[in-house]
PDB file of C-alpha atoms in Angstrom:
ATOM      1  CA  UNK A   1     -10.162 -11.109  45.748  1.00  0.00           C
ATOM      2  CA  UNK A   2     -11.140 -13.222  43.014  1.00  0.00           C
ATOM      3  CA  UNK A   3      -9.843 -10.917  39.862  1.00  0.00           C
ATOM      4  CA  UNK A   4      -8.689 -11.553  37.038  1.00  0.00           C
ATOM      5  CA  UNK A   5      -8.630  -8.356  34.426  1.00  0.00           C
ATOM      6  CA  UNK A   6      -8.324  -8.470  30.453  1.00  0.00           C
ATOM      7  CA  UNK A   7      -7.501  -5.345  28.086  1.00  0.00           C
ATOM      8  CA  UNK A   8      -9.052  -4.952  25.947  1.00  0.00           C
ATOM      9  CA  UNK A   9     -12.615  -5.566  26.464  1.00  0.00           C
ATOM     10  CA  UNK A  10     -13.305  -5.212  22.794  1.00  0.00           C
ATOM     11  CA  UNK A  11     -11.012  -5.173  19.774  1.00  0.00           C
ATOM     12  CA  UNK A  12     -11.247  -4.648  16.319  1.00  0.00           C
ATOM     13  CA  UNK A  13      -8.157  -5.984  13.329  1.00  0.00           C
ATOM     14  CA  UNK A  14      -7.694  -6.420   9.839  1.00  0.00           C
ATOM     15  CA  UNK A  15      -6.280  -9.973   9.300  1.00  0.00           C
ATOM     16  CA  UNK A  16      -3.262  -7.998   7.931  1.00  0.00           C
ATOM     17  CA  UNK A  17      -2.714  -6.510  12.213  1.00  0.00           C
ATOM     18  CA  UNK A  18      -1.106  -7.639  14.757  1.00  0.00           C
ATOM     19  CA  UNK A  19      -2.113  -6.815  18.030  1.00  0.00           C
ATOM     20  CA  UNK A  20      -1.927  -8.728  21.924  1.00  0.00           C
ATOM     21  CA  UNK A  21      -4.253  -8.984  24.235  1.00  0.00           C
ATOM     22  CA  UNK A  22      -3.486  -8.595  28.019  1.00  0.00           C
ATOM     23  CA  UNK A  23      -4.371 -10.253  31.461  1.00  0.00           C
ATOM     24  CA  UNK A  24      -3.473  -9.605  34.674  1.00  0.00           C
ATOM     25  CA  UNK A  25      -3.718 -11.163  38.103  1.00  0.00           C
ATOM     26  CA  UNK A  26      -2.592 -10.853  41.259  1.00  0.00           C
ATOM     27  CA  UNK A  27      -4.384 -14.186  43.925  1.00  0.00           C
ATOM     28  CA  UNK A  28      -1.387 -14.736  43.759  1.00  0.00           C
ATOM     29  CA  UNK A  29      -2.474 -18.097  41.106  1.00  0.00           C
ATOM     30  CA  UNK A  30       0.947 -20.159  39.396  1.00  0.00           C
ATOM     31  CA  UNK A  31      -0.779 -21.557  36.181  1.00  0.00           C
ATOM     32  CA  UNK A  32      -2.189 -19.577  33.818  1.00  0.00           C
ATOM     33  CA  UNK A  33      -4.773 -20.057  30.728  1.00  0.00           C
ATOM     34  CA  UNK A  34      -6.728 -18.884  27.842  1.00  0.00           C
ATOM     35  CA  UNK A  35      -9.573 -19.911  26.058  1.00  0.00           C
ATOM     36  CA  UNK A  36     -11.323 -18.880  23.294  1.00  0.00           C
ATOM     37  CA  UNK A  37     -15.366 -19.142  22.994  1.00  0.00           C
ATOM     38  CA  UNK A  38     -17.414 -18.585  19.976  1.00  0.00           C
ATOM     39  CA  UNK A  39     -21.365 -17.252  20.987  1.00  0.00           C
ATOM     40  CA  UNK A  40     -23.751 -19.537  22.460  1.00  0.00           C
ATOM     41  CA  UNK A  41     -20.918 -22.170  22.751  1.00  0.00           C
ATOM     42  CA  UNK A  42     -18.946 -23.508  25.419  1.00  0.00           C
ATOM     43  CA  UNK A  43     -14.702 -22.555  26.198  1.00  0.00           C
ATOM     44  CA  UNK A  44     -12.305 -24.523  24.238  1.00  0.00           C
ATOM     45  CA  UNK A  45      -8.689 -24.523  26.496  1.00  0.00           C
ATOM     46  CA  UNK A  46      -6.534 -22.857  23.945  1.00  0.00           C
ATOM     47  CA  UNK A  47      -3.315 -22.819  26.286  1.00  0.00           C
ATOM     48  CA  UNK A  48      -2.086 -23.192  30.246  1.00  0.00           C
ATOM     49  CA  UNK A  49       1.278 -21.384  31.466  1.00  0.00           C
ATOM     50  CA  UNK A  50       2.366 -23.109  35.504  1.00  0.00           C
ATOM     51  CA  UNK A  51       5.395 -20.751  36.617  1.00  0.00           C
ATOM     52  CA  UNK A  52       5.502 -19.290  33.883  1.00  0.00           C
ATOM     53  CA  UNK A  53       6.225 -21.620  31.424  1.00  0.00           C
ATOM     54  CA  UNK A  54       3.958 -23.081  29.231  1.00  0.00           C
ATOM     55  CA  UNK A  55       2.433 -26.569  29.692  1.00  0.00           C
ATOM     56  CA  UNK A  56       0.104 -27.180  27.029  1.00  0.00           C
ATOM     57  CA  UNK A  57      -1.053 -26.355  23.367  1.00  0.00           C
ATOM     58  CA  UNK A  58      -4.055 -27.684  22.289  1.00  0.00           C
ATOM     59  CA  UNK A  59      -2.926 -27.862  18.539  1.00  0.00           C
ATOM     60  CA  UNK A  60      -3.543 -23.842  18.801  1.00  0.00           C
ATOM     61  CA  UNK A  61      -2.159 -22.049  15.111  1.00  0.00           C
ATOM     62  CA  UNK A  62       1.153 -20.488  15.358  1.00  0.00           C
ATOM     63  CA  UNK A  63      -0.886 -17.368  14.645  1.00  0.00           C
ATOM     64  CA  UNK A  64      -1.802 -17.020  17.729  1.00  0.00           C
ATOM     65  CA  UNK A  65       1.135 -16.849  20.613  1.00  0.00           C
ATOM     66  CA  UNK A  66       0.932 -17.028  24.404  1.00  0.00           C
ATOM     67  CA  UNK A  67       4.392 -15.036  26.356  1.00  0.00           C
ATOM     68  CA  UNK A  68       3.743 -15.015  30.495  1.00  0.00           C
ATOM     69  CA  UNK A  69       6.384 -12.386  30.829  1.00  0.00           C
ATOM     70  CA  UNK A  70       6.109 -12.608  34.790  1.00  0.00           C
ATOM     71  CA  UNK A  71       3.961 -14.648  37.568  1.00  0.00           C
ATOM     72  CA  UNK A  72       0.745 -12.220  37.429  1.00  0.00           C
ATOM     73  CA  UNK A  73       0.455 -11.535  33.462  1.00  0.00           C
ATOM     74  CA  UNK A  74      -0.319 -13.470  30.560  1.00  0.00           C
ATOM     75  CA  UNK A  75      -0.209 -12.197  27.517  1.00  0.00           C
ATOM     76  CA  UNK A  76      -1.535 -13.138  23.621  1.00  0.00           C
ATOM     77  CA  UNK A  77      -0.026 -11.856  20.814  1.00  0.00           C
ATOM     78  CA  UNK A  78      -2.026 -12.330  17.454  1.00  0.00           C
ATOM     79  CA  UNK A  79      -0.684 -12.026  13.915  1.00  0.00           C
ATOM     80  CA  UNK A  80      -2.610 -12.384  10.505  1.00  0.00           C
ATOM     81  CA  UNK A  81      -5.748 -13.359  12.024  1.00  0.00           C
ATOM     82  CA  UNK A  82      -8.236 -15.076  10.211  1.00  0.00           C
ATOM     83  CA  UNK A  83     -11.916 -14.360  10.487  1.00  0.00           C
ATOM     84  CA  UNK A  84     -13.157 -17.244  11.697  1.00  0.00           C
ATOM     85  CA  UNK A  85     -10.952 -16.420  14.912  1.00  0.00           C
ATOM     86  CA  UNK A  86     -13.193 -13.456  15.893  1.00  0.00           C
ATOM     87  CA  UNK A  87     -14.650 -14.742  18.936  1.00  0.00           C
ATOM     88  CA  UNK A  88     -14.535 -13.802  22.815  1.00  0.00           C
ATOM     89  CA  UNK A  89     -10.603 -14.568  25.002  1.00  0.00           C
ATOM     90  CA  UNK A  90     -10.823 -15.524  28.104  1.00  0.00           C
ATOM     91  CA  UNK A  91      -8.057 -15.532  30.648  1.00  0.00           C
ATOM     92  CA  UNK A  92      -8.614 -17.663  34.195  1.00  0.00           C
ATOM     93  CA  UNK A  93      -6.263 -18.384  36.545  1.00  0.00           C
ATOM     94  CA  UNK A  94      -6.008 -21.005  39.136  1.00  0.00           C
ATOM     95  CA  UNK A  95      -3.829 -21.973  42.088  1.00  0.00           C
ATOM     96  CA  UNK A  96      -0.897 -24.992  40.148  1.00  0.00           C
ATOM     97  CA  UNK A  97      -3.342 -28.515  41.422  1.00  0.00           C
ATOM     98  CA  UNK A  98      -6.020 -29.504  38.905  1.00  0.00           C
ATOM     99  CA  UNK A  99      -8.978 -29.576  41.139  1.00  0.00           C
ATOM    100  CA  UNK A 100      -8.207 -26.184  42.752  1.00  0.00           C
ATOM    101  CA  UNK A 101     -11.171 -23.284  40.781  1.00  0.00           C
ATOM    102  CA  UNK A 102      -9.867 -21.649  37.757  1.00  0.00           C
ATOM    103  CA  UNK A 103     -11.463 -18.231  38.114  1.00  0.00           C
ATOM    104  CA  UNK A 104     -12.088 -15.830  34.805  1.00  0.00           C
ATOM    105  CA  UNK A 105     -11.914 -12.680  33.103  1.00  0.00           C
ATOM    106  CA  UNK A 106     -14.432 -10.546  31.738  1.00  0.00           C
ATOM    107  CA  UNK A 107     -12.667 -11.425  28.403  1.00  0.00           C
ATOM    108  CA  UNK A 108     -11.432  -9.495  25.453  1.00  0.00           C
ATOM    109  CA  UNK A 109     -14.743  -9.604  22.229  1.00  0.00           C
ATOM    110  CA  UNK A 110     -11.953  -9.524  19.613  1.00  0.00           C
ATOM    111  CA  UNK A 111     -13.611  -8.786  15.890  1.00  0.00           C
ATOM    112  CA  UNK A 112     -11.120  -9.978  12.867  1.00  0.00           C
ATOM    113  CA  UNK A 113     -12.416  -8.120   9.437  1.00  0.00           C
TER     114      UNK A 113
ATOM    115  CA  UNK B   1     -10.520 -38.276  28.723  1.00  0.00           C
ATOM    116  CA  UNK B   2     -13.116 -36.666  30.904  1.00  0.00           C
ATOM    117  CA  UNK B   3     -16.071 -35.363  29.344  1.00  0.00           C
ATOM    118  CA  UNK B   4     -19.604 -34.094  30.860  1.00  0.00           C
ATOM    119  CA  UNK B   5     -22.863 -34.343  29.210  1.00  0.00           C
ATOM    120  CA  UNK B   6     -25.937 -31.024  29.771  1.00  0.00           C
ATOM    121  CA  UNK B   7     -28.748 -32.816  28.694  1.00  0.00           C
ATOM    122  CA  UNK B   8     -30.578 -29.754  28.117  1.00  0.00           C
ATOM    123  CA  UNK B   9     -30.214 -27.093  25.598  1.00  0.00           C
ATOM    124  CA  UNK B  10     -32.828 -24.516  27.736  1.00  0.00           C
ATOM    125  CA  UNK B  11     -34.550 -24.646  31.198  1.00  0.00           C
ATOM    126  CA  UNK B  12     -38.002 -23.413  31.661  1.00  0.00           C
ATOM    127  CA  UNK B  13     -38.852 -22.082  35.003  1.00  0.00           C
ATOM    128  CA  UNK B  14     -41.438 -19.608  36.864  1.00  0.00           C
ATOM    129  CA  UNK B  15     -39.318 -16.965  39.165  1.00  0.00           C
ATOM    130  CA  UNK B  16     -40.216 -18.277  43.163  1.00  0.00           C
ATOM    131  CA  UNK B  17     -40.104 -21.873  42.035  1.00  0.00           C
ATOM    132  CA  UNK B  18     -37.166 -24.267  42.559  1.00  0.00           C
ATOM    133  CA  UNK B  19     -34.790 -25.235  39.110  1.00  0.00           C
ATOM    134  CA  UNK B  20     -32.509 -28.226  38.395  1.00  0.00           C
ATOM    135  CA  UNK B  21     -29.772 -27.877  35.689  1.00  0.00           C
ATOM    136  CA  UNK B  22     -28.756 -30.967  34.444  1.00  0.00           C
ATOM    137  CA  UNK B  23     -24.899 -32.263  34.501  1.00  0.00           C
ATOM    138  CA  UNK B  24     -23.886 -36.118  34.049  1.00  0.00           C
ATOM    139  CA  UNK B  25     -20.149 -37.287  33.688  1.00  0.00           C
ATOM    140  CA  UNK B  26     -17.285 -39.324  32.230  1.00  0.00           C
ATOM    141  CA  UNK B  27     -14.500 -40.002  34.253  1.00  0.00           C
ATOM    142  CA  UNK B  28     -11.865 -41.898  34.814  1.00  0.00           C
ATOM    143  CA  UNK B  29     -11.114 -41.842  38.545  1.00  0.00           C
ATOM    144  CA  UNK B  30     -12.239 -39.357  40.552  1.00  0.00           C
ATOM    145  CA  UNK B  31     -13.766 -36.324  39.397  1.00  0.00           C
ATOM    146  CA  UNK B  32     -13.303 -32.481  39.994  1.00  0.00           C
ATOM    147  CA  UNK B  33     -16.389 -31.348  38.893  1.00  0.00           C
ATOM    148  CA  UNK B  34     -17.814 -27.622  39.024  1.00  0.00           C
ATOM    149  CA  UNK B  35     -20.670 -25.556  37.947  1.00  0.00           C
ATOM    150  CA  UNK B  36     -19.980 -21.635  36.051  1.00  0.00           C
ATOM    151  CA  UNK B  37     -22.349 -19.173  34.719  1.00  0.00           C
ATOM    152  CA  UNK B  38     -22.155 -17.112  32.164  1.00  0.00           C
ATOM    153  CA  UNK B  39     -24.282 -14.035  31.656  1.00  0.00           C
ATOM    154  CA  UNK B  40     -24.784 -12.042  28.277  1.00  0.00           C
ATOM    155  CA  UNK B  41     -21.492 -10.541  26.862  1.00  0.00           C
ATOM    156  CA  UNK B  42     -19.457 -11.473  30.482  1.00  0.00           C
ATOM    157  CA  UNK B  43     -16.794 -13.980  31.472  1.00  0.00           C
ATOM    158  CA  UNK B  44     -17.311 -17.192  33.243  1.00  0.00           C
ATOM    159  CA  UNK B  45     -18.214 -16.940  37.832  1.00  0.00           C
ATOM    160  CA  UNK B  46     -17.684 -19.896  39.580  1.00  0.00           C
ATOM    161  CA  UNK B  47     -20.808 -21.581  41.026  1.00  0.00           C
ATOM    162  CA  UNK B  48     -19.672 -24.233  43.261  1.00  0.00           C
ATOM    163  CA  UNK B  49     -17.361 -27.587  42.427  1.00  0.00           C
ATOM    164  CA  UNK B  50     -16.837 -30.648  43.889  1.00  0.00           C
ATOM    165  CA  UNK B  51     -14.001 -32.588  44.714  1.00  0.00           C
ATOM    166  CA  UNK B  52     -14.315 -35.379  47.681  1.00  0.00           C
ATOM    167  CA  UNK B  53     -16.605 -35.568  50.663  1.00  0.00           C
ATOM    168  CA  UNK B  54     -20.157 -34.511  51.110  1.00  0.00           C
ATOM    169  CA  UNK B  55     -22.546 -35.130  48.170  1.00  0.00           C
ATOM    170  CA  UNK B  56     -24.571 -32.077  48.813  1.00  0.00           C
ATOM    171  CA  UNK B  57     -22.277 -28.732  47.590  1.00  0.00           C
ATOM    172  CA  UNK B  58     -23.341 -25.477  48.436  1.00  0.00           C
ATOM    173  CA  UNK B  59     -22.489 -22.822  46.017  1.00  0.00           C
ATOM    174  CA  UNK B  60     -22.498 -18.710  45.697  1.00  0.00           C
ATOM    175  CA  UNK B  61     -25.581 -17.431  45.041  1.00  0.00           C
ATOM    176  CA  UNK B  62     -28.210 -19.871  46.966  1.00  0.00           C
ATOM    177  CA  UNK B  63     -27.275 -22.001  44.211  1.00  0.00           C
ATOM    178  CA  UNK B  64     -26.195 -26.406  45.568  1.00  0.00           C
ATOM    179  CA  UNK B  65     -25.122 -28.891  43.928  1.00  0.00           C
ATOM    180  CA  UNK B  66     -25.655 -32.818  44.862  1.00  0.00           C
ATOM    181  CA  UNK B  67     -23.031 -35.604  43.609  1.00  0.00           C
ATOM    182  CA  UNK B  68     -24.647 -38.360  43.032  1.00  0.00           C
ATOM    183  CA  UNK B  69     -22.056 -41.562  42.138  1.00  0.00           C
ATOM    184  CA  UNK B  70     -24.628 -44.460  41.415  1.00  0.00           C
ATOM    185  CA  UNK B  71     -25.915 -42.177  38.216  1.00  0.00           C
ATOM    186  CA  UNK B  72     -23.137 -40.481  37.313  1.00  0.00           C
ATOM    187  CA  UNK B  73     -24.677 -36.683  37.863  1.00  0.00           C
ATOM    188  CA  UNK B  74     -23.793 -33.071  39.107  1.00  0.00           C
ATOM    189  CA  UNK B  75     -26.806 -31.714  38.845  1.00  0.00           C
ATOM    190  CA  UNK B  76     -27.197 -27.888  39.758  1.00  0.00           C
ATOM    191  CA  UNK B  77     -30.169 -27.058  41.954  1.00  0.00           C
ATOM    192  CA  UNK B  78     -32.253 -24.040  43.178  1.00  0.00           C
ATOM    193  CA  UNK B  79     -34.627 -24.127  45.744  1.00  0.00           C
ATOM    194  CA  UNK B  80     -36.705 -21.026  44.762  1.00  0.00           C
ATOM    195  CA  UNK B  81     -35.532 -19.524  41.161  1.00  0.00           C
ATOM    196  CA  UNK B  82     -34.930 -15.708  40.581  1.00  0.00           C
ATOM    197  CA  UNK B  83     -35.347 -13.861  37.422  1.00  0.00           C
ATOM    198  CA  UNK B  84     -31.934 -12.609  37.516  1.00  0.00           C
ATOM    199  CA  UNK B  85     -30.612 -16.620  37.726  1.00  0.00           C
ATOM    200  CA  UNK B  86     -31.285 -16.325  34.030  1.00  0.00           C
ATOM    201  CA  UNK B  87     -28.112 -16.352  32.052  1.00  0.00           C
ATOM    202  CA  UNK B  88     -26.271 -19.729  30.053  1.00  0.00           C
ATOM    203  CA  UNK B  89     -24.667 -22.680  32.637  1.00  0.00           C
ATOM    204  CA  UNK B  90     -22.414 -24.704  32.582  1.00  0.00           C
ATOM    205  CA  UNK B  91     -20.846 -27.825  34.194  1.00  0.00           C
ATOM    206  CA  UNK B  92     -17.150 -28.643  33.819  1.00  0.00           C
ATOM    207  CA  UNK B  93     -14.506 -31.537  34.081  1.00  0.00           C
ATOM    208  CA  UNK B  94     -10.782 -31.827  35.047  1.00  0.00           C
ATOM    209  CA  UNK B  95      -8.705 -33.827  36.508  1.00  0.00           C
ATOM    210  CA  UNK B  96      -7.657 -37.820  35.267  1.00  0.00           C
ATOM    211  CA  UNK B  97      -5.863 -37.490  31.545  1.00  0.00           C
ATOM    212  CA  UNK B  98      -7.207 -34.221  31.498  1.00  0.00           C
ATOM    213  CA  UNK B  99      -5.347 -32.915  33.520  1.00  0.00           C
ATOM    214  CA  UNK B 100      -5.875 -29.067  34.488  1.00  0.00           C
ATOM    215  CA  UNK B 101      -8.127 -28.044  31.411  1.00  0.00           C
ATOM    216  CA  UNK B 102     -11.516 -27.854  32.031  1.00  0.00           C
ATOM    217  CA  UNK B 103     -14.105 -30.085  29.736  1.00  0.00           C
ATOM    218  CA  UNK B 104     -16.791 -27.782  29.244  1.00  0.00           C
ATOM    219  CA  UNK B 105     -20.859 -29.210  29.160  1.00  0.00           C
ATOM    220  CA  UNK B 106     -22.382 -27.278  25.937  1.00  0.00           C
ATOM    221  CA  UNK B 107     -24.153 -24.992  28.220  1.00  0.00           C
ATOM    222  CA  UNK B 108     -27.682 -25.010  29.377  1.00  0.00           C
ATOM    223  CA  UNK B 109     -29.123 -21.015  28.874  1.00  0.00           C
ATOM    224  CA  UNK B 110     -31.687 -21.078  32.232  1.00  0.00           C
ATOM    225  CA  UNK B 111     -34.548 -18.078  32.057  1.00  0.00           C
ATOM    226  CA  UNK B 112     -36.305 -17.601  34.904  1.00  0.00           C
ATOM    227  CA  UNK B 113     -39.813 -15.688  34.565  1.00  0.00           C
ATOM    228  CA  UNK B 114     -42.149 -13.563  36.603  1.00  0.00           C
TER     229      UNK B 114
END
Protein backbone atom coordinates (compact mmCIF):
# COMPACT_ATOMS: atom_id res chain seq x y z
CA UNK A 1 0.00 0.00 0.00
CA UNK A 2 1.50 3.32 -1.10
CA UNK A 3 -1.36 5.58 -0.12
CA UNK A 4 -1.06 9.04 1.32
CA UNK A 5 -4.39 10.63 2.21
CA UNK A 6 -5.12 14.33 2.48
CA UNK A 7 -8.12 16.20 3.81
CA UNK A 8 -9.95 18.26 2.85
CA UNK A 9 -9.90 17.88 -0.94
CA UNK A 10 -10.98 21.47 -1.43
CA UNK A 11 -10.85 24.48 0.87
CA UNK A 12 -12.07 28.04 0.46
CA UNK A 13 -11.02 30.53 3.10
CA UNK A 14 -10.98 34.23 3.72
CA UNK A 15 -7.82 36.13 4.51
CA UNK A 16 -8.71 36.33 8.22
CA UNK A 17 -9.59 32.65 8.66
CA UNK A 18 -7.62 29.94 10.38
CA UNK A 19 -7.75 26.49 8.82
CA UNK A 20 -5.69 23.31 8.80
CA UNK A 21 -4.73 20.77 6.18
CA UNK A 22 -4.23 17.18 7.23
CA UNK A 23 -2.06 14.42 5.78
CA UNK A 24 -1.84 10.79 6.86
CA UNK A 25 0.23 7.78 5.83
CA UNK A 26 0.46 4.26 7.23
CA UNK A 27 3.49 3.03 5.32
CA UNK A 28 5.88 3.43 8.23
CA UNK A 29 7.63 6.30 6.49
CA UNK A 30 9.66 8.57 8.76
CA UNK A 31 10.04 11.50 6.36
CA UNK A 32 7.07 13.66 5.42
CA UNK A 33 6.86 16.69 3.15
CA UNK A 34 4.65 19.63 2.22
CA UNK A 35 4.82 20.96 -1.35
CA UNK A 36 2.96 23.85 -2.96
CA UNK A 37 1.97 23.65 -6.61
CA UNK A 38 0.57 26.39 -8.82
CA UNK A 39 -1.37 25.46 -11.94
CA UNK A 40 0.77 23.94 -14.71
CA UNK A 41 3.93 24.45 -12.60
CA UNK A 42 6.16 21.96 -10.78
CA UNK A 43 5.70 21.40 -7.05
CA UNK A 44 7.84 23.54 -4.76
CA UNK A 45 9.08 22.16 -1.46
CA UNK A 46 7.88 23.95 1.66
CA UNK A 47 8.79 21.75 4.64
CA UNK A 48 10.43 18.42 5.44
CA UNK A 49 9.93 16.47 8.65
CA UNK A 50 12.29 13.66 9.57
CA UNK A 51 11.41 11.49 12.55
CA UNK A 52 8.76 14.05 13.54
CA UNK A 53 11.28 16.89 13.68
CA UNK A 54 11.30 19.77 11.24
CA UNK A 55 14.47 19.40 9.19
CA UNK A 56 13.88 21.76 6.26
CA UNK A 57 11.90 25.00 6.05
CA UNK A 58 12.30 26.54 2.62
CA UNK A 59 11.88 30.11 3.86
CA UNK A 60 8.13 29.73 3.99
CA UNK A 61 6.15 32.70 5.44
CA UNK A 62 5.05 32.26 9.04
CA UNK A 63 1.39 32.29 8.02
CA UNK A 64 2.06 28.62 7.17
CA UNK A 65 2.78 26.57 10.29
CA UNK A 66 3.55 22.84 9.98
CA UNK A 67 3.06 20.30 12.69
CA UNK A 68 3.93 16.60 12.93
CA UNK A 69 2.02 15.17 15.93
CA UNK A 70 3.20 11.61 15.30
CA UNK A 71 4.95 9.52 12.67
CA UNK A 72 1.78 9.02 10.61
CA UNK A 73 0.31 12.51 10.64
CA UNK A 74 1.34 15.84 9.19
CA UNK A 75 -0.66 19.03 9.51
CA UNK A 76 -0.34 22.43 7.89
CA UNK A 77 -1.96 25.25 9.84
CA UNK A 78 -3.00 28.27 7.80
CA UNK A 79 -3.62 31.77 9.14
CA UNK A 80 -4.00 35.16 7.51
CA UNK A 81 -3.29 33.85 4.04
CA UNK A 82 -3.10 35.98 0.92
CA UNK A 83 -4.89 35.37 -2.39
CA UNK A 84 -1.55 34.44 -3.96
CA UNK A 85 -1.38 31.48 -1.57
CA UNK A 86 -4.16 29.83 -3.56
CA UNK A 87 -2.66 26.61 -4.92
CA UNK A 88 -2.67 22.82 -4.69
CA UNK A 89 -0.96 21.71 -1.48
CA UNK A 90 0.62 18.30 -1.76
CA UNK A 91 1.78 16.06 1.04
CA UNK A 92 4.34 13.31 0.45
CA UNK A 93 6.12 10.68 2.51
CA UNK A 94 9.14 8.43 2.10
CA UNK A 95 11.56 6.27 3.97
CA UNK A 96 14.20 8.35 5.65
CA UNK A 97 16.90 8.16 2.99
CA UNK A 98 17.46 10.62 0.19
CA UNK A 99 17.15 8.11 -2.65
CA UNK A 100 13.86 6.72 -1.43
CA UNK A 101 10.72 7.35 -3.46
CA UNK A 102 8.43 10.10 -2.25
CA UNK A 103 4.77 9.08 -2.49
CA UNK A 104 2.30 11.91 -2.92
CA UNK A 105 -1.23 12.39 -1.73
CA UNK A 106 -3.99 13.74 -4.00
CA UNK A 107 -3.59 17.24 -2.62
CA UNK A 108 -5.80 19.94 -1.14
CA UNK A 109 -6.89 22.63 -3.54
CA UNK A 110 -6.93 25.88 -1.61
CA UNK A 111 -8.65 29.09 -2.68
CA UNK A 112 -8.03 32.22 -0.63
CA UNK A 113 -10.56 35.00 -1.15
CA UNK B 1 22.26 22.39 -6.41
CA UNK B 2 20.92 19.41 -8.26
CA UNK B 3 18.66 20.34 -11.16
CA UNK B 4 16.85 18.85 -14.13
CA UNK B 5 15.61 20.41 -17.34
CA UNK B 6 12.71 19.38 -19.51
CA UNK B 7 13.21 21.13 -22.85
CA UNK B 8 9.72 20.51 -24.25
CA UNK B 9 6.56 22.15 -22.94
CA UNK B 10 4.39 19.76 -24.91
CA UNK B 11 4.82 16.49 -26.76
CA UNK B 12 2.20 15.26 -29.21
CA UNK B 13 2.10 11.65 -30.37
CA UNK B 14 -0.43 9.43 -32.09
CA UNK B 15 -1.86 6.47 -30.24
CA UNK B 16 0.19 3.34 -30.86
CA UNK B 17 3.36 5.25 -31.69
CA UNK B 18 6.40 5.30 -29.41
CA UNK B 19 6.75 8.29 -27.12
CA UNK B 20 9.75 10.03 -25.59
CA UNK B 21 9.70 12.77 -22.94
CA UNK B 22 13.10 14.36 -22.51
CA UNK B 23 14.99 15.21 -19.33
CA UNK B 24 18.56 16.31 -18.78
CA UNK B 25 20.22 16.69 -15.41
CA UNK B 26 22.93 18.69 -13.71
CA UNK B 27 24.21 17.18 -10.48
CA UNK B 28 27.24 16.94 -8.29
CA UNK B 29 28.02 13.37 -7.41
CA UNK B 30 25.70 10.50 -8.19
CA UNK B 31 22.18 11.49 -9.22
CA UNK B 32 18.95 10.11 -7.90
CA UNK B 33 16.49 10.67 -10.75
CA UNK B 34 12.73 10.22 -10.76
CA UNK B 35 9.79 10.45 -13.14
CA UNK B 36 6.30 11.34 -11.94
CA UNK B 37 3.02 11.75 -13.81
CA UNK B 38 0.16 14.06 -12.86
CA UNK B 39 -3.37 13.73 -14.20
CA UNK B 40 -5.67 16.78 -14.05
CA UNK B 41 -6.63 17.78 -10.52
CA UNK B 42 -4.67 14.88 -9.04
CA UNK B 43 -1.50 14.38 -7.04
CA UNK B 44 1.74 13.08 -8.50
CA UNK B 45 2.09 9.38 -9.25
CA UNK B 46 5.52 7.77 -9.17
CA UNK B 47 6.56 6.06 -12.41
CA UNK B 48 10.19 5.04 -11.96
CA UNK B 49 13.58 6.04 -10.59
CA UNK B 50 17.28 5.61 -11.21
CA UNK B 51 19.58 5.18 -8.24
CA UNK B 52 22.40 3.01 -9.54
CA UNK B 53 22.93 -0.09 -11.63
CA UNK B 54 21.33 -0.84 -14.98
CA UNK B 55 20.97 2.20 -17.20
CA UNK B 56 17.56 1.03 -18.44
CA UNK B 57 14.95 1.40 -15.73
CA UNK B 58 11.50 -0.14 -16.10
CA UNK B 59 8.56 1.38 -14.30
CA UNK B 60 4.80 1.45 -14.02
CA UNK B 61 2.26 1.35 -16.87
CA UNK B 62 4.84 0.17 -19.44
CA UNK B 63 7.11 3.20 -19.07
CA UNK B 64 10.88 2.97 -19.03
CA UNK B 65 13.75 5.43 -18.88
CA UNK B 66 17.35 5.29 -19.97
CA UNK B 67 20.05 6.84 -17.82
CA UNK B 68 22.82 8.21 -20.05
CA UNK B 69 25.78 9.53 -18.11
CA UNK B 70 27.71 10.89 -21.09
CA UNK B 71 24.72 12.90 -22.29
CA UNK B 72 23.46 13.64 -18.74
CA UNK B 73 20.01 12.56 -19.82
CA UNK B 74 17.18 10.51 -18.35
CA UNK B 75 14.53 10.36 -21.07
CA UNK B 76 11.17 8.68 -20.41
CA UNK B 77 9.96 6.28 -23.08
CA UNK B 78 7.08 4.01 -23.91
CA UNK B 79 6.96 1.72 -26.97
CA UNK B 80 3.27 2.26 -27.73
CA UNK B 81 1.36 5.30 -26.45
CA UNK B 82 -2.21 5.18 -25.16
CA UNK B 83 -4.72 8.05 -25.13
CA UNK B 84 -4.88 7.54 -21.36
CA UNK B 85 -1.17 8.43 -21.11
CA UNK B 86 -2.11 12.06 -21.80
CA UNK B 87 -0.99 13.93 -18.68
CA UNK B 88 1.71 16.20 -17.24
CA UNK B 89 5.06 14.51 -16.72
CA UNK B 90 7.73 15.70 -14.30
CA UNK B 91 11.37 14.69 -14.09
CA UNK B 92 12.94 15.24 -10.67
CA UNK B 93 16.27 14.87 -8.87
CA UNK B 94 17.43 14.88 -5.27
CA UNK B 95 20.54 14.09 -3.31
CA UNK B 96 23.83 15.89 -3.06
CA UNK B 97 23.49 19.32 -1.54
CA UNK B 98 19.75 19.27 -2.25
CA UNK B 99 19.27 16.52 0.30
CA UNK B 100 15.70 15.29 0.54
CA UNK B 101 14.27 18.09 -1.59
CA UNK B 102 12.99 16.89 -4.94
CA UNK B 103 13.91 19.46 -7.56
CA UNK B 104 11.45 19.17 -10.42
CA UNK B 105 11.71 20.10 -14.05
CA UNK B 106 9.08 22.47 -15.40
CA UNK B 107 6.97 19.59 -16.65
CA UNK B 108 6.04 18.31 -20.10
CA UNK B 109 2.45 17.99 -21.19
CA UNK B 110 1.92 14.80 -23.20
CA UNK B 111 -1.01 14.64 -25.59
CA UNK B 112 -1.79 11.31 -27.21
CA UNK B 113 -4.32 11.57 -30.04
CA UNK B 114 -6.49 8.69 -31.26
